[in-house]
Amino acid sequence: MVTSSSQTMQRLDSQFPIKAEVRSLDFYYGQSQVLNDINLAIPDRQITALMGPSGCGKTTLLRCFNRMHDLYPNNRYRGEILLDQRHNILSPTIDPIEVRMRIGMVFQKPNPFPKSVYENVAYGLRVQGRTQRSDLDEKVEAALKSAALWHEVKDRLKEPAFNLSGGQQQRLCIARALVTNPDLVLFDEPTSALDPMSTAHIEELMRQLKAQVTILIVTHSLQQAARFSDYAAFMYLGKLVEFQKTTKLFAEPQDPLTQSYLSGSVG
Amino acid sequence: MLAAKFSDLITPQLGHQLHQRKLLNLGFMVMGLVAIMVALFTLAALIIHMAMSGWPRLSTWEFFTAFASRRPERAGILAAWVGSLLVISVTAIVAVPIGVAAGIYLEEYARKNWLSELIEINVTNLAGVPSIIYGLLALGVFVYEFKFGRSVLTAGCTLALLILPIVIVTTRESLRSIPQMIREAAYAVGATQWQVIWHHVLPYSIGGILTGTIIGLSRAIGETSSLITIGALTFIAFLPESPFQGKPPFVSWEWLNSPFTVMPIQMFNWVSRPNPEFQVNAAAAGTVLMTMTLLMNGFAIYLRYRLRQGIKW
C-alpha cells in the first residue's frame, strides 16, 4: 500500500507546497521494527492528522520529526525527513537541538514547567541565550496571543503555571512551542487529557494557527481527525496504509483496511 | 427474589469466615501498633533519662563556654561543639559538590551498561562499610600521605568520605523522581542536556537532595570511631583560630590545620571516667548532641516541605 501513498504524495505536490517529506523511513526499538518504509508528504500550513489504532506507530513517527528518539538508547532509524525539500533532519550531521529549535512539540498531557506563566513561554528563547527584556516580553506576548491565552493570563504572568486550568495549561504549552517561530509544530494527542470544552477550544485554536504554521497531529479520535484536519494518514502495524485529503479519506477510503477501521471493525 | 435482610445474602459459613478474616486484620494492626510503641517509647525514655541526668550541668551557661577540665563541675563542651561545627562544615563543603556531581553523572550522563551497574552496586555497598574502616583509610591517606595532620581538615574529609554514598544515592533518587515529560518538554524547545539539568532537573529535585544531605550530615555529627582512629584529641583546652579576622584579608584558613575534638568524643571521654560526676557531664553532652541531630533532621523536613510547595506533577 506504500505505492498508493507515494502516488497520493505526487498529487498533493501540485496542490500545496510541501513542508516536510518523509522518505522510506524505517524505525526500530531494539530488535522490533515499529515503522516500515513510511513515505509521506506534509503540506505547508495545513493540518495533517496521523491516525490508527494503538501501537500502529503514529506517535513514533511523530517523534521522529524532532529527533526525540535520540534521547534514548536502542532506538535506530533509517530514511529521510526533508524539511523544505532541502535539509534531511534525520541526518547524523544535523544537530537534533537545531532541529528542535525549528520544530516545536506539544505533548499528550499538559506539561508546563513548575515556573511562572511568563518563564514557561520564554524558555524556548532563554535556552538560546536571549536575555533582552523587551525582546522577550514582545515574543512572549505574541506567542500567548497566538495560543489564544493572552487575555486570560496577561495579569497573571508572574503566577505559577500550575494555577491555570488543564485547558489553559495545554494552551500555555502551545505558546511555549510557538515562541521560537517554528516551521512545524507536532501535537501528540493534545486533547486526550482534557474535557470536551477545552478540547473544542484547542481545536478552534489549531484551525487559526494553520495560517502561520504547519501542524502535524497524532490523534486516536476519528471524529477529531474528521473535524479539523485537512489531510489524514491512516497507519496500521507500522505501515502507512492510506494518505488523503481528510474529506476524501472519510468519504471514499481506497484501502479495505482503512474502510474497516473507519467503520469500526478494526482498532 | 429479594432477601429479607441484607445479612441473609451470605451463608453462615461465609459469615463465620469473614469474621475470622477481620479478626486477623485487627490482630496485625494491634501488633504493628505495639511494635511502633516499643520503638518510640524506648527512644523517648532514653532521651528523657539522659536529659534529666544531665540537667544539673545543662542548666548552667558555663557548660557551653568552658573547656574540658579535670574537675567535673568546671568542665564544659566549648572545644567540642566548636570542633563539631567546624568539622561538619568541612564535611558539607567537601561532600555536597562531589556527591551531587557524582549523582548527576551516574543518573543523567552515564551509559547504562555493566560498568555503571557495577559502580551503582559498589556505591550502595560503600554506605554499609563500617566507619572505622574509613578512619583507617583516612589515617593512611590524609594524615600520612597528604600530610594534613590530625586536623579539622582531615576529620572533615574523613566524614565526607563516610557520607558520600548517602549523598550520591539520595541525589540519584531525587533526580529520578523528576518526570520524564518535564525533561522532554525542555528538550523539545531546544535545550541541551546541561540546560535541562541546570534549569529543571536540579532545581526541582533540590529539596530531596538537601534533605538527604542533611540526614547524612546528622549521621556524621555523631560519628566517633573513625575520628578516634585518625587521632582526634580527647582533651583540648583551646579553640582553633577564628575563620574571621579583624584585619585584612579578614579570613583565615589556619583553623583547618588545628587539632580538634568533637561532641561524641568528648562524651566518650567523660563516660569512661570512674567519677560519677563526669557521668552527669556525659549525659548533658549527649543531650546537646541529640538536640543538634534532631534540629538538623527537623530542618531537613522543613526544607523538603518548603521546596516542594508549588511543585506537583
CSV table of N, CA, C and O in Angstrom, one decimal, chain A residues 111-169:
chain,number,residue,atom,x,y,z
A,111,ASN,N,2.3,19.7,30.1
A,111,ASN,CA,3.5,19.5,31.0
A,111,ASN,C,4.2,20.9,31.2
A,111,ASN,O,5.4,21.0,30.8
A,112,PRO,N,3.5,21.9,31.7
A,112,PRO,CA,4.2,23.1,32.0
A,112,PRO,C,5.4,22.9,33.0
A,112,PRO,O,5.3,22.0,33.8
A,113,PHE,N,6.4,23.7,33.0
A,113,PHE,CA,7.4,23.7,34.0
A,113,PHE,C,6.9,24.3,35.3
A,113,PHE,O,6.0,25.2,35.2
A,114,PRO,N,7.3,23.9,36.4
A,114,PRO,CA,6.9,24.5,37.7
A,114,PRO,C,7.5,25.9,37.8
A,114,PRO,O,8.2,26.1,38.8
A,115,LYS,N,7.3,26.7,36.9
A,115,LYS,CA,7.8,28.1,36.9
A,115,LYS,C,6.6,29.0,36.6
A,115,LYS,O,5.4,28.5,36.5
A,116,SER,N,6.8,30.3,36.4
A,116,SER,CA,5.7,31.2,36.2
A,116,SER,C,5.2,31.0,34.7
A,116,SER,O,5.9,30.4,33.9
A,117,VAL,N,4.1,31.6,34.5
A,117,VAL,CA,3.5,31.6,33.1
A,117,VAL,C,4.5,32.1,32.1
A,117,VAL,O,4.8,31.6,31.1
A,118,TYR,N,5.0,33.3,32.5
A,118,TYR,CA,5.9,34.0,31.6
A,118,TYR,C,7.2,33.2,31.3
A,118,TYR,O,7.6,33.0,30.2
A,119,GLU,N,7.8,32.6,32.4
A,119,GLU,CA,9.0,31.8,32.2
A,119,GLU,C,8.8,30.6,31.4
A,119,GLU,O,9.6,30.1,30.7
A,120,ASN,N,7.6,30.0,31.5
A,120,ASN,CA,7.3,28.8,30.7
A,120,ASN,C,7.4,29.2,29.2
A,120,ASN,O,8.0,28.4,28.4
A,121,VAL,N,6.8,30.3,28.8
A,121,VAL,CA,6.7,30.7,27.4
A,121,VAL,C,8.1,31.1,27.0
A,121,VAL,O,8.6,30.7,25.9
A,122,ALA,N,8.8,31.9,27.8
A,122,ALA,CA,10.1,32.5,27.4
A,122,ALA,C,11.2,31.4,27.3
A,122,ALA,O,12.2,31.7,26.8
A,123,TYR,N,10.9,30.2,27.9
A,123,TYR,CA,12.0,29.3,28.0
A,123,TYR,C,12.7,28.9,26.7
A,123,TYR,O,13.9,28.8,26.6
A,124,GLY,N,11.9,28.8,25.6
A,124,GLY,CA,12.5,28.5,24.3
A,124,GLY,C,13.5,29.6,23.8
A,124,GLY,O,14.4,29.3,23.1
A,125,LEU,N,13.3,30.8,24.3
A,125,LEU,CA,14.2,31.9,23.9
A,125,LEU,C,15.4,31.9,24.9
A,125,LEU,O,16.5,32.2,24.5
A,126,ARG,N,15.1,31.6,26.1
A,126,ARG,CA,16.2,31.6,27.1
A,126,ARG,C,17.3,30.6,26.8
A,126,ARG,O,18.4,30.9,27.0
A,127,VAL,N,16.9,29.4,26.3
A,127,VAL,CA,17.9,28.4,26.0
A,127,VAL,C,18.8,28.9,24.9
A,127,VAL,O,19.9,28.5,24.8
A,128,GLN,N,18.3,29.8,24.1
A,128,GLN,CA,19.1,30.3,23.0
A,128,GLN,C,20.0,31.5,23.5
A,128,GLN,O,20.7,32.1,22.7
A,129,GLY,N,19.9,31.8,24.8
A,129,GLY,CA,20.8,32.8,25.3
A,129,GLY,C,20.2,34.2,25.2
A,129,GLY,O,20.9,35.2,25.5
A,130,ARG,N,19.0,34.3,24.8
A,130,ARG,CA,18.4,35.7,24.7
A,130,ARG,C,17.9,36.2,26.1
A,130,ARG,O,17.3,35.5,26.8
A,131,THR,N,18.4,37.4,26.4
A,131,THR,CA,18.0,37.9,27.7
A,131,THR,C,17.4,39.3,27.7
A,131,THR,O,16.9,39.7,28.7
A,132,GLN,N,17.4,39.9,26.5
A,132,GLN,CA,16.9,41.3,26.5
A,132,GLN,C,15.4,41.3,26.8
A,132,GLN,O,14.6,40.7,26.1
A,133,ARG,N,15.1,42.1,27.9
A,133,ARG,CA,13.8,42.0,28.4
A,133,ARG,C,12.7,42.4,27.4
A,133,ARG,O,11.7,41.7,27.2
A,134,SER,N,12.9,43.5,26.7
A,134,SER,CA,11.9,44.0,25.7
A,134,SER,C,11.6,42.9,24.6
A,134,SER,O,10.5,42.7,24.2
A,135,ASP,N,12.7,42.3,24.2
A,135,ASP,CA,12.6,41.3,23.1
A,135,ASP,C,11.8,40.1,23.6
A,135,ASP,O,10.9,39.6,23.0
A,136,LEU,N,12.1,39.7,24.9
A,136,LEU,CA,11.4,38.5,25.5
A,136,LEU,C,9.9,38.9,25.7
A,136,LEU,O,9.0,38.1,25.3
A,137,ASP,N,9.7,40.1,26.2
A,137,ASP,CA,8.3,40.5,26.5
A,137,ASP,C,7.4,40.4,25.2
A,137,ASP,O,6.3,39.9,25.2
A,138,GLU,N,8.0,41.0,24.2
A,138,GLU,CA,7.3,41.1,22.9
A,138,GLU,C,6.9,39.7,22.4
A,138,GLU,O,5.8,39.4,22.0
A,139,LYS,N,8.0,38.8,22.4
A,139,LYS,CA,7.8,37.5,21.8
A,139,LYS,C,6.8,36.6,22.7
A,139,LYS,O,6.0,35.9,22.1
A,140,VAL,N,6.9,36.8,24.0
A,140,VAL,CA,6.0,36.0,24.9
A,140,VAL,C,4.6,36.5,24.7
A,140,VAL,O,3.7,35.6,24.5
A,141,GLU,N,4.4,37.8,24.5
A,141,GLU,CA,3.0,38.3,24.3
A,141,GLU,C,2.5,37.8,23.0
A,141,GLU,O,1.4,37.3,22.9
A,142,ALA,N,3.3,37.8,21.9
A,142,ALA,CA,2.9,37.3,20.6
A,142,ALA,C,2.5,35.9,20.7
A,142,ALA,O,1.5,35.4,20.1
A,143,ALA,N,3.3,35.1,21.4
A,143,ALA,CA,3.1,33.6,21.4
A,143,ALA,C,1.8,33.3,22.2
A,143,ALA,O,1.0,32.5,21.8
A,144,LEU,N,1.6,34.1,23.3
A,144,LEU,CA,0.4,33.9,24.1
A,144,LEU,C,-0.8,34.3,23.3
A,144,LEU,O,-1.9,33.7,23.5
A,145,LYS,N,-0.7,35.3,22.5
A,145,LYS,CA,-1.8,35.7,21.7
A,145,LYS,C,-2.1,34.7,20.7
A,145,LYS,O,-3.3,34.3,20.4
A,146,SER,N,-1.1,34.1,20.0
A,146,SER,CA,-1.3,33.1,19.0
A,146,SER,C,-2.0,31.9,19.7
A,146,SER,O,-2.7,31.2,19.0
A,147,ALA,N,-1.7,31.6,20.9
A,147,ALA,CA,-2.2,30.5,21.6
A,147,ALA,C,-3.6,30.8,22.3
A,147,ALA,O,-4.1,30.0,23.0
A,148,ALA,N,-4.1,32.0,21.9
A,148,ALA,CA,-5.4,32.4,22.5
A,148,ALA,C,-5.5,32.4,24.0
A,148,ALA,O,-6.5,32.0,24.6
A,149,LEU,N,-4.4,32.8,24.6
A,149,LEU,CA,-4.3,32.7,26.1
A,149,LEU,C,-4.0,34.0,26.7
A,149,LEU,O,-4.2,34.3,27.9
A,150,TRP,N,-3.6,35.0,25.8
A,150,TRP,CA,-3.1,36.3,26.4
A,150,TRP,C,-4.1,37.0,27.3
A,150,TRP,O,-3.8,37.4,28.4
A,151,HIS,N,-5.4,37.0,26.8
A,151,HIS,CA,-6.4,37.8,27.6
A,151,HIS,C,-6.7,37.1,29.0
A,151,HIS,O,-7.0,37.8,29.9
A,152,GLU,N,-6.5,35.8,29.0
A,152,GLU,CA,-6.8,35.2,30.3
A,152,GLU,C,-5.6,35.3,31.3
A,152,GLU,O,-5.8,35.2,32.5
A,153,VAL,N,-4.4,35.5,30.8
A,153,VAL,CA,-3.2,35.4,31.7
A,153,VAL,C,-2.4,36.7,31.7
A,153,VAL,O,-1.4,36.8,32.4
A,154,LYS,N,-2.8,37.7,31.0
A,154,LYS,CA,-2.0,38.9,30.9
A,154,LYS,C,-1.7,39.6,32.2
A,154,LYS,O,-0.7,40.2,32.4
A,155,ASP,N,-2.6,39.4,33.2
A,155,ASP,CA,-2.4,39.9,34.5
A,155,ASP,C,-1.8,38.9,35.5
A,155,ASP,O,-1.7,39.2,36.7
A,156,ARG,N,-1.6,37.7,35.0
A,156,ARG,CA,-1.1,36.7,35.9
A,156,ARG,C,0.2,36.1,35.4
A,156,ARG,O,0.5,34.9,35.7
A,157,LEU,N,1.0,36.9,34.7
A,157,LEU,CA,2.2,36.3,34.0
A,157,LEU,C,3.2,35.8,35.1
A,157,LEU,O,4.0,34.9,34.8
A,158,LYS,N,3.2,36.4,36.3
A,158,LYS,CA,4.1,36.0,37.3
A,158,LYS,C,3.6,34.8,38.1
A,158,LYS,O,4.4,34.3,39.0
A,159,GLU,N,2.4,34.5,37.9
A,159,GLU,CA,1.8,33.4,38.7
A,159,GLU,C,2.4,32.0,38.3
A,159,GLU,O,2.7,31.9,37.1
A,160,PRO,N,2.4,31.0,39.2
A,160,PRO,CA,2.9,29.7,38.7
A,160,PRO,C,1.9,29.1,37.7
A,160,PRO,O,0.7,29.3,37.8
A,161,ALA,N,2.5,28.4,36.7
A,161,ALA,CA,1.7,27.9,35.6
A,161,ALA,C,0.7,26.8,36.1
A,161,ALA,O,-0.3,26.6,35.5
A,162,PHE,N,1.0,26.2,37.3
A,162,PHE,CA,0.1,25.2,37.8
A,162,PHE,C,-1.2,25.8,38.3
A,162,PHE,O,-2.2,25.0,38.5
A,163,ASN,N,-1.3,27.1,38.5
A,163,ASN,CA,-2.5,27.7,38.9
A,163,ASN,C,-3.6,27.7,37.7
A,163,ASN,O,-4.7,28.0,38.0
A,164,LEU,N,-3.1,27.5,36.5
A,164,LEU,CA,-4.0,27.6,35.4
A,164,LEU,C,-4.8,26.2,35.3
A,164,LEU,O,-4.4,25.2,35.9
A,165,SER,N,-6.0,26.3,34.6
A,165,SER,CA,-6.8,25.1,34.4
A,165,SER,C,-6.0,24.2,33.4
A,165,SER,O,-5.1,24.6,32.7
A,166,GLY,N,-6.5,22.9,33.3
A,166,GLY,CA,-5.9,22.0,32.4
A,166,GLY,C,-5.8,22.5,31.0
A,166,GLY,O,-4.8,22.4,30.3
A,167,GLY,N,-7.0,23.0,30.5
A,167,GLY,CA,-7.0,23.5,29.1
A,167,GLY,C,-6.1,24.7,28.9
A,167,GLY,O,-5.4,24.8,27.9
A,168,GLN,N,-6.1,25.6,29.9
A,168,GLN,CA,-5.1,26.7,29.8
A,168,GLN,C,-3.7,26.3,29.8
A,168,GLN,O,-2.9,26.8,29.1
A,169,GLN,N,-3.4,25.3,30.7
A,169,GLN,CA,-2.0,24.7,30.7
A,169,GLN,C,-1.6,24.2,29.3
A,169,GLN,O,-0.5,24.4,28.9
